[in-house]
Short mmCIF file of C-alpha atoms and ligand atoms in Angstrom, two decimals:
data_model
loop_
_atom_site.label_atom_id
_atom_site.label_comp_id
_atom_site.label_asym_id
_atom_site.label_seq_id
_atom_site.Cartn_x
_atom_site.Cartn_y
_atom_site.Cartn_z
CA MET A 1 25.38 34.24 234.30
CA LYS A 2 28.89 35.56 234.98
CA LEU A 3 29.88 32.23 236.45
CA LEU A 4 28.51 30.41 233.45
CA LEU A 5 30.50 32.67 231.16
CA LYS A 6 33.65 32.06 233.23
CA MET A 7 33.16 28.32 232.95
CA ALA A 8 32.56 28.57 229.24
CA VAL A 9 35.81 30.46 228.48
CA PRO A 10 38.16 27.44 228.65
CA PHE A 11 35.84 25.47 226.37
CA ILE A 12 35.66 28.28 223.86
CA LEU A 13 39.46 28.57 223.99
CA MET A 14 39.85 24.83 223.47
CA LEU A 15 37.64 25.05 220.44
CA PHE A 16 39.94 27.66 218.89
CA ILE A 17 43.08 25.69 219.78
CA ASN A 18 41.65 22.58 218.17
CA ILE A 19 40.75 24.50 215.06
CA SER A 20 44.28 25.87 214.74
CA TYR A 21 45.80 22.40 215.24
CA ALA A 22 43.50 21.00 212.59
CA GLN A 23 45.06 23.14 209.85
CA LEU A 24 47.49 20.55 208.59
CA ARG A 25 49.50 21.18 205.47
CA VAL A 26 50.15 18.07 203.43
CA ARG A 27 53.10 17.23 201.21
CA ALA A 28 53.17 14.45 198.63
CA PRO A 29 56.81 13.31 198.34
CA TYR A 30 58.12 12.10 194.98
CA GLN A 31 59.09 8.46 194.71
CA ILE A 32 62.30 8.78 192.73
CA PRO A 33 65.16 6.92 194.41
CA ASP A 34 68.56 8.30 195.38
CA ILE A 35 71.46 6.97 193.32
CA PRO A 36 74.74 5.65 194.75
CA GLY A 37 76.70 8.57 196.24
CA TYR A 38 74.01 11.21 195.74
CA GLN A 39 70.59 12.32 196.91
CA THR A 40 68.05 12.80 194.14
CA LEU A 41 66.50 16.25 194.58
CA ILE A 42 63.33 17.40 192.84
CA CYS A 43 63.75 20.97 191.60
CA ASP A 44 62.11 23.66 189.46
CA PHE A 45 64.49 26.48 188.51
CA HIS A 46 62.12 28.71 186.50
CA ILE A 47 59.22 30.32 188.37
CA HIS A 48 57.46 33.69 188.07
CA THR A 49 55.55 35.75 190.62
CA VAL A 50 53.51 38.96 190.64
CA PHE A 51 56.84 40.79 190.76
CA SER A 52 57.09 40.23 186.98
CA ASP A 53 54.28 38.72 184.86
CA GLY A 54 53.11 35.95 187.23
CA THR A 55 49.85 36.13 189.17
CA VAL A 56 51.05 34.59 192.45
CA TRP A 57 52.75 36.02 195.54
CA PRO A 58 56.30 34.63 196.06
CA SER A 59 55.59 32.85 199.37
CA VAL A 60 52.75 30.93 197.71
CA ARG A 61 55.26 29.63 195.14
CA ALA A 62 57.29 28.10 197.98
CA GLU A 63 54.18 26.54 199.56
CA GLU A 64 52.99 25.11 196.21
CA ALA A 65 56.39 23.50 195.62
CA TRP A 66 56.57 22.06 199.13
CA ARG A 67 53.09 20.56 198.78
CA GLU A 68 54.02 18.99 195.45
CA GLY A 69 57.04 17.30 197.02
CA LEU A 70 59.80 19.50 195.57
CA ASP A 71 63.09 20.01 197.41
CA ALA A 72 64.24 23.25 195.79
CA ILE A 73 62.98 26.04 193.55
CA ALA A 74 64.40 29.17 191.97
CA ILE A 75 62.37 32.37 191.70
CA THR A 76 63.26 33.90 188.33
CA ASP A 77 61.20 36.99 187.61
CA HIS A 78 61.86 38.89 184.40
CA ILE A 79 64.25 41.83 184.63
CA GLU A 80 62.91 43.60 181.52
CA TYR A 81 59.21 42.67 181.49
CA LEU A 82 57.21 44.05 184.41
CA PRO A 83 53.52 44.40 183.49
CA HIS A 84 52.51 44.87 187.17
CA LYS A 85 55.02 47.59 187.90
CA ASP A 86 52.36 50.26 188.50
CA ASP A 87 50.81 48.11 191.25
CA ILE A 88 53.94 46.60 192.74
CA ARG A 89 57.02 48.66 193.45
CA THR A 90 59.85 47.34 191.37
CA ASN A 91 62.83 45.95 193.16
CA HIS A 92 64.22 42.93 191.34
CA ASN A 93 65.43 41.32 194.59
CA ARG A 94 62.14 41.33 196.52
CA SER A 95 60.41 38.24 195.13
CA GLY A 96 63.43 36.03 195.77
CA TYR A 97 63.83 37.32 199.32
CA ILE A 98 60.15 36.79 200.19
CA ALA A 99 60.08 33.23 198.84
CA LYS A 100 63.42 32.38 200.44
CA GLY A 101 62.31 33.51 203.89
CA TYR A 102 59.10 31.52 203.59
CA GLY A 103 60.99 28.49 202.28
CA GLN A 104 63.27 28.43 205.33
CA ASP A 105 60.25 27.80 207.59
CA ILE A 106 59.07 24.83 205.54
CA TYR A 107 62.45 23.20 204.76
CA LEU A 108 62.32 24.16 201.09
CA THR A 109 65.49 25.46 199.46
CA VAL A 110 64.72 28.68 197.57
CA ILE A 111 67.34 30.03 195.18
CA ARG A 112 67.31 33.64 194.02
CA GLY A 113 67.40 34.19 190.30
CA SER A 114 66.29 36.37 187.40
CA GLU A 115 65.21 35.88 183.82
CA ILE A 116 67.23 38.01 181.42
CA THR A 117 64.55 38.56 178.79
CA ARG A 118 65.93 39.50 175.37
CA ASP A 119 65.12 38.93 171.70
CA MET A 120 66.42 35.80 169.98
CA PRO A 121 69.35 35.47 169.71
CA PRO A 122 70.27 34.84 172.46
CA GLY A 123 66.64 34.75 173.72
CA HIS A 124 65.75 34.35 177.39
CA LEU A 125 68.36 33.22 179.90
CA ASN A 126 67.96 32.48 183.59
CA ALA A 127 70.71 33.41 186.02
CA ILE A 128 70.33 31.68 189.38
CA PHE A 129 72.32 31.92 192.66
CA ILE A 130 72.66 35.66 192.00
CA GLN A 131 73.67 38.17 194.70
CA ASP A 132 71.92 41.32 193.43
CA ALA A 133 69.27 41.13 190.70
CA ASN A 134 69.07 44.92 190.37
CA LYS A 135 72.54 44.95 188.81
CA LEU A 136 71.24 42.86 185.88
CA ASP A 137 69.02 45.74 184.80
CA VAL A 138 71.43 47.07 182.17
CA GLU A 139 71.37 48.09 178.53
CA THR A 140 72.63 45.10 176.55
CA TRP A 141 72.27 41.35 176.99
CA GLN A 142 76.05 41.04 176.89
CA GLU A 143 76.33 43.32 179.92
CA ALA A 144 73.50 41.56 181.79
CA ILE A 145 75.06 38.13 181.33
CA ALA A 146 78.51 39.41 182.23
CA VAL A 147 77.09 40.87 185.47
CA ALA A 148 75.38 37.56 186.27
CA ASP A 149 78.63 35.72 185.59
CA SER A 150 80.56 38.12 187.84
CA GLN A 151 78.09 37.16 190.61
CA GLU A 152 79.04 33.50 190.00
CA ALA A 153 75.56 32.69 188.74
CA PHE A 154 74.61 29.45 187.03
CA ILE A 155 73.31 30.64 183.63
CA PHE A 156 71.03 28.64 181.35
CA TRP A 157 69.14 29.19 178.11
CA ASN A 158 65.37 29.03 178.52
CA HIS A 159 62.81 27.46 176.17
CA PRO A 160 65.07 27.51 173.05
CA GLY A 161 62.23 26.35 170.76
CA TRP A 162 59.48 28.55 172.25
CA ARG A 163 57.09 29.60 169.49
CA GLY A 164 57.12 33.18 170.77
CA GLN A 165 60.65 33.38 169.35
CA GLN A 166 60.86 30.41 166.95
CA LYS A 167 57.70 30.23 164.85
CA ASP A 168 58.20 26.57 163.87
CA GLY A 169 58.99 25.45 167.42
CA VAL A 170 62.46 24.26 166.38
CA ALA A 171 65.36 25.30 168.59
CA ARG A 172 68.28 26.88 166.73
CA TRP A 173 71.83 27.45 167.89
CA TYR A 174 73.16 30.93 166.97
CA PRO A 175 76.69 32.38 166.95
CA GLU A 176 75.66 34.36 170.06
CA HIS A 177 75.32 31.04 171.94
CA THR A 178 78.76 29.95 170.78
CA GLU A 179 80.09 33.29 172.04
CA LEU A 180 78.55 32.71 175.48
CA LEU A 181 79.71 29.10 175.59
CA ASP A 182 83.28 30.07 174.66
CA LYS A 183 83.33 32.68 177.42
CA GLY A 184 82.11 30.09 179.96
CA MET A 185 78.88 32.06 180.47
CA LEU A 186 76.42 29.38 179.36
CA HIS A 187 76.11 26.40 181.67
CA GLY A 188 72.86 24.67 180.78
CA ILE A 189 69.74 24.57 178.58
CA GLU A 190 66.09 23.82 179.25
CA VAL A 191 65.45 20.49 177.52
CA VAL A 192 61.88 20.75 178.79
CA ASN A 193 60.05 24.02 179.46
CA ASN A 194 56.39 24.15 180.50
CA LYS A 195 54.77 21.55 178.20
CA GLU A 196 57.45 21.24 175.51
CA TYR A 197 60.44 18.94 175.00
CA TYR A 198 63.20 20.20 172.71
CA PRO A 199 65.16 17.27 171.18
CA GLU A 200 67.69 19.69 169.65
CA ALA A 201 68.49 21.08 173.10
CA HIS A 202 68.82 17.56 174.47
CA GLN A 203 71.46 16.76 171.85
CA TRP A 204 73.31 20.07 172.41
CA CYS A 205 73.61 19.27 176.12
CA LEU A 206 75.25 15.96 175.22
CA ASP A 207 77.53 17.43 172.53
CA LYS A 208 78.60 20.57 174.40
CA ASN A 209 78.67 19.17 177.94
CA LEU A 210 75.89 21.45 179.19
CA THR A 211 73.51 20.79 182.08
CA MET A 212 70.04 19.47 181.20
CA LEU A 213 67.16 21.33 182.84
CA SER A 214 63.42 20.83 182.99
CA ASN A 215 61.35 23.63 184.46
CA SER A 216 57.75 24.79 184.69
CA ASP A 217 58.14 28.52 183.84
CA ILE A 218 54.91 28.80 185.81
CA HIS A 219 52.94 32.07 185.76
CA PRO A 220 49.43 31.34 187.20
CA PRO A 221 48.75 29.27 190.36
CA ILE A 222 50.27 25.82 189.71
CA GLN A 223 46.96 23.94 189.90
CA MET A 224 45.40 26.28 187.33
CA HIS A 225 48.02 25.31 184.76
CA TYR A 226 48.82 21.62 185.35
CA ASP A 227 46.21 18.89 185.69
CA SER A 228 48.49 16.73 187.84
CA PRO A 229 45.94 14.08 188.88
CA ASN A 230 45.50 13.26 185.19
CA GLY A 231 49.20 12.98 184.38
CA ASP A 232 49.81 16.58 183.25
CA THR A 233 52.53 17.21 185.83
CA ARG A 234 54.94 20.07 186.39
CA PRO A 235 58.27 19.33 184.65
CA VAL A 236 61.10 19.06 187.19
CA THR A 237 64.87 18.84 187.12
CA LEU A 238 66.33 15.92 189.06
CA VAL A 239 69.54 17.06 190.74
CA PHE A 240 72.00 14.47 192.04
CA ALA A 241 73.58 16.34 194.94
CA LYS A 242 75.62 15.55 198.04
CA SER A 243 73.04 17.35 200.21
CA LYS A 244 69.90 19.46 199.94
CA ASP A 245 71.48 22.85 200.56
CA GLU A 246 72.05 25.60 198.03
CA ALA A 247 75.82 25.09 197.75
CA ALA A 248 75.41 21.37 197.03
CA ILE A 249 72.75 22.06 194.38
CA LYS A 250 75.00 24.64 192.74
CA GLU A 251 77.95 22.19 192.70
CA ALA A 252 75.77 19.50 191.10
CA LEU A 253 74.44 21.92 188.45
CA PHE A 254 77.92 23.11 187.48
CA ASN A 255 78.98 19.46 187.16
CA GLN A 256 76.05 18.40 184.91
CA ARG A 257 74.58 16.00 187.50
CA THR A 258 70.94 16.37 186.47
CA ALA A 259 68.17 14.59 184.62
CA VAL A 260 64.79 15.64 183.27
CA LEU A 261 61.50 14.32 184.62
CA TRP A 262 58.40 15.34 182.71
CA ARG A 263 55.10 13.47 182.78
CA ASN A 264 56.13 9.84 182.33
CA MET A 265 59.43 10.61 180.61
CA LEU A 266 62.97 10.62 182.03
CA VAL A 267 65.78 12.19 180.00
CA GLY A 268 69.42 12.05 181.03
CA LYS A 269 72.75 10.35 180.78
CA GLU A 270 72.86 6.58 181.19
CA GLU A 271 75.02 6.98 184.33
CA PHE A 272 71.98 8.55 186.06
CA LEU A 273 69.01 6.81 184.43
CA LYS A 274 70.35 3.30 184.92
CA PRO A 275 70.75 3.57 188.72
CA ILE A 276 67.32 5.24 188.98
CA PHE A 277 65.82 2.27 187.14
CA ASN A 278 67.80 -0.29 189.14
CA GLN A 279 66.97 1.30 192.51
CA SER A 280 63.27 1.50 191.58
CA VAL A 281 62.75 -2.03 190.34
CA GLN A 282 62.91 -5.30 192.22
CA ILE A 283 62.35 -8.81 190.87
CA GLU A 284 60.37 -10.50 193.63
CA ASN A 285 61.32 -14.04 192.58
CA PRO A 286 64.78 -13.71 191.00
CA SER A 287 65.20 -17.47 190.59
CA ILE A 288 62.72 -19.85 188.99
CA THR A 289 62.81 -23.60 188.70
CA PHE A 290 61.23 -25.57 185.87
CA GLY A 291 60.09 -29.12 186.47
CA MET A 292 57.88 -30.82 183.90
CA GLU A 293 55.87 -27.64 183.29
CA ASP A 294 56.58 -25.26 180.40
CA ASN A 295 55.61 -21.93 182.01
CA LYS A 296 56.62 -19.99 185.10
CA ASN A 297 55.61 -16.60 186.46
CA VAL A 298 57.90 -13.72 187.31
CA GLN A 299 56.88 -10.80 189.54
CA ILE A 300 58.48 -7.35 189.39
CA THR A 301 57.76 -4.39 191.69
CA ASN A 302 58.35 -0.77 190.64
CA ARG A 303 58.53 1.56 193.64
CA SER A 304 59.03 4.76 191.60
CA ASP A 305 56.58 7.38 190.28
CA VAL A 306 57.40 6.49 186.66
CA ASP A 307 55.71 3.72 184.66
CA PHE A 308 58.58 1.95 182.91
CA GLU A 309 57.64 0.88 179.37
CA LEU A 310 59.84 -2.07 178.50
CA PHE A 311 60.28 -3.40 174.98
CA ARG A 312 62.22 -6.59 174.32
CA ALA A 313 65.62 -5.80 172.76
CA ASP A 314 66.51 -9.37 171.81
CA THR A 315 65.28 -12.94 172.07
CA LEU A 316 66.82 -15.63 174.28
CA THR A 317 67.71 -19.25 173.51
CA ASP A 318 66.42 -20.84 176.71
CA ILE A 319 63.16 -19.05 177.43
CA THR A 320 60.59 -16.92 175.64
CA ILE A 321 59.98 -13.56 177.30
CA PRO A 322 57.20 -10.98 176.69
CA GLU A 323 57.70 -8.48 173.89
CA LYS A 324 56.32 -5.63 176.00
CA ILE A 325 56.07 -5.19 179.77
CA THR A 326 54.84 -2.07 181.54
CA LEU A 327 56.17 -1.84 185.07
CA TYR A 328 53.46 0.33 186.58
CA SER A 329 54.37 2.96 189.15
CA GLY A 330 54.00 1.74 192.73
CA LYS A 331 52.73 -1.68 191.61
CA THR A 332 53.83 -5.27 191.11
CA VAL A 333 53.34 -6.89 187.72
CA LEU A 334 53.36 -10.61 187.00
CA PHE A 335 54.20 -12.11 183.64
CA ASN A 336 54.82 -15.47 182.14
CA VAL A 337 58.06 -16.91 180.74
CA LYS A 338 58.04 -20.08 178.70
CA LYS A 339 60.94 -22.50 178.34
CA THR A 340 62.12 -23.49 174.87
CA LYS A 341 63.14 -26.96 173.72
CA LYS A 342 66.75 -25.80 173.98
CA LEU A 343 66.71 -25.39 177.77
CA LEU A 344 69.10 -27.97 179.22
CA ARG A 345 69.16 -29.45 182.68
CA GLY A 346 70.96 -27.34 185.31
CA LYS A 347 71.17 -23.77 186.61
CA LYS A 348 72.11 -20.58 184.79
CA VAL A 349 71.78 -16.80 185.06
CA LEU A 350 70.01 -15.03 182.21
CA ASN A 351 69.97 -11.33 181.42
CA LEU A 352 66.58 -10.43 180.00
CA PRO A 353 67.36 -7.64 177.49
CA TYR A 354 64.89 -4.72 177.36
CA LYS A 355 64.78 -1.12 176.20
CA VAL A 356 62.94 1.31 178.46
CA GLN A 357 61.09 3.30 175.82
CA ASN A 358 60.27 6.33 178.01
CA LEU A 359 63.79 6.73 179.46
CA LEU A 360 65.86 8.60 176.86
CA VAL A 361 69.65 8.71 176.91
CA THR A 362 69.70 10.57 173.57
CA PRO A 363 66.73 12.02 171.63
CA ILE A 364 66.50 8.73 169.69
CA LYS A 365 68.03 6.15 172.03
CA PRO A 366 66.15 4.62 174.94
CA LEU A 367 67.93 3.22 177.99
CA GLU A 368 68.92 -0.44 177.64
CA ILE A 369 68.65 -2.60 180.74
CA ASN A 370 68.91 -6.24 181.72
CA LEU A 371 66.66 -8.01 184.18
CA GLU A 372 68.70 -10.68 185.89
CA LEU A 373 66.89 -13.99 186.31
CA GLU A 374 68.31 -17.28 187.52
CA ILE A 375 66.66 -20.31 185.95
CA GLU A 376 66.99 -23.97 186.73
CA GLN A 377 65.75 -27.00 184.87
CA LYS A 378 65.39 -29.91 187.29
ZN1 LIG B 401 61.13 33.26 179.02
ZN1 LIG B 402 59.98 32.61 182.22
#
């Protein structure tokens, strides 16, 4: 019996080893291309934990973000609103430290931040890249923001049209925001928060040279709040940075190199959206030759996560092109172009003019692009 037991031990051990190896953790990377000169990082700079009014432990926030394919997050628990304070000892720095330590093990950049939670105006502001969150726990919002600024924080205005503070859901700019802007203590605004897009905030970012942000403001476990498989995805900020580390992200944020990705919508300056589109899309047969026939097919592949909804911006003399083309994410579409009677013999390059309806460069202006196609009439 003893001998049998002895022989069995290695097998039992192997069983346990195999079980531990089988616990794979799986990440689903985003398919949003880098742009010339910069890496495109997927970030969420507004996240709560049990250390304020969230229901999730900080390390789980890091794991959730890694699994969803994010590169960086900021933990931003409220300074002034701590409904769990009787259960969890209050030290404003702890949640950031816990998530940051966990993030290091899984190659996720975790930035320490806080949400300065005041009445409107000025409302709620996040300060990220802070040194000591406890020092933000002061009497007035002016003091709190000044302390954050003295710690060289990046400070942004959260959910400016949130119905908790603006009953009609319309974001309003107050003299208090001008005061912060003039002092150099307001660096960005959430254009998207949770499940809301604020067109007013989008326009302010353009007019006042502020950084556009798009964040989840997540409180419960991420999968309890967003139905990602059905298109209800976490909003993320795209950061165009020289590298993935904290210093590079901070440099990019202070220099307004961001865009907003929410559901199937991209919001940002043309200088960022155009290269994202161009790097995502490839015309598989960029030159077509007409013989006697009137029609030819064109194939376009879209390698990105975004379905691009193209609407014709103009008509062409030589060929008729579709009024609407959807370039589906991760797929190749094929469509027909028809030559007109005006097409003359020879070769020429045409720019097919389209507007990408779900890529916004202003609240009312979609990105304009050209698909380059060489045509030849034999
Ligand atoms: Zn808030
Ligand atoms: Zn919040």
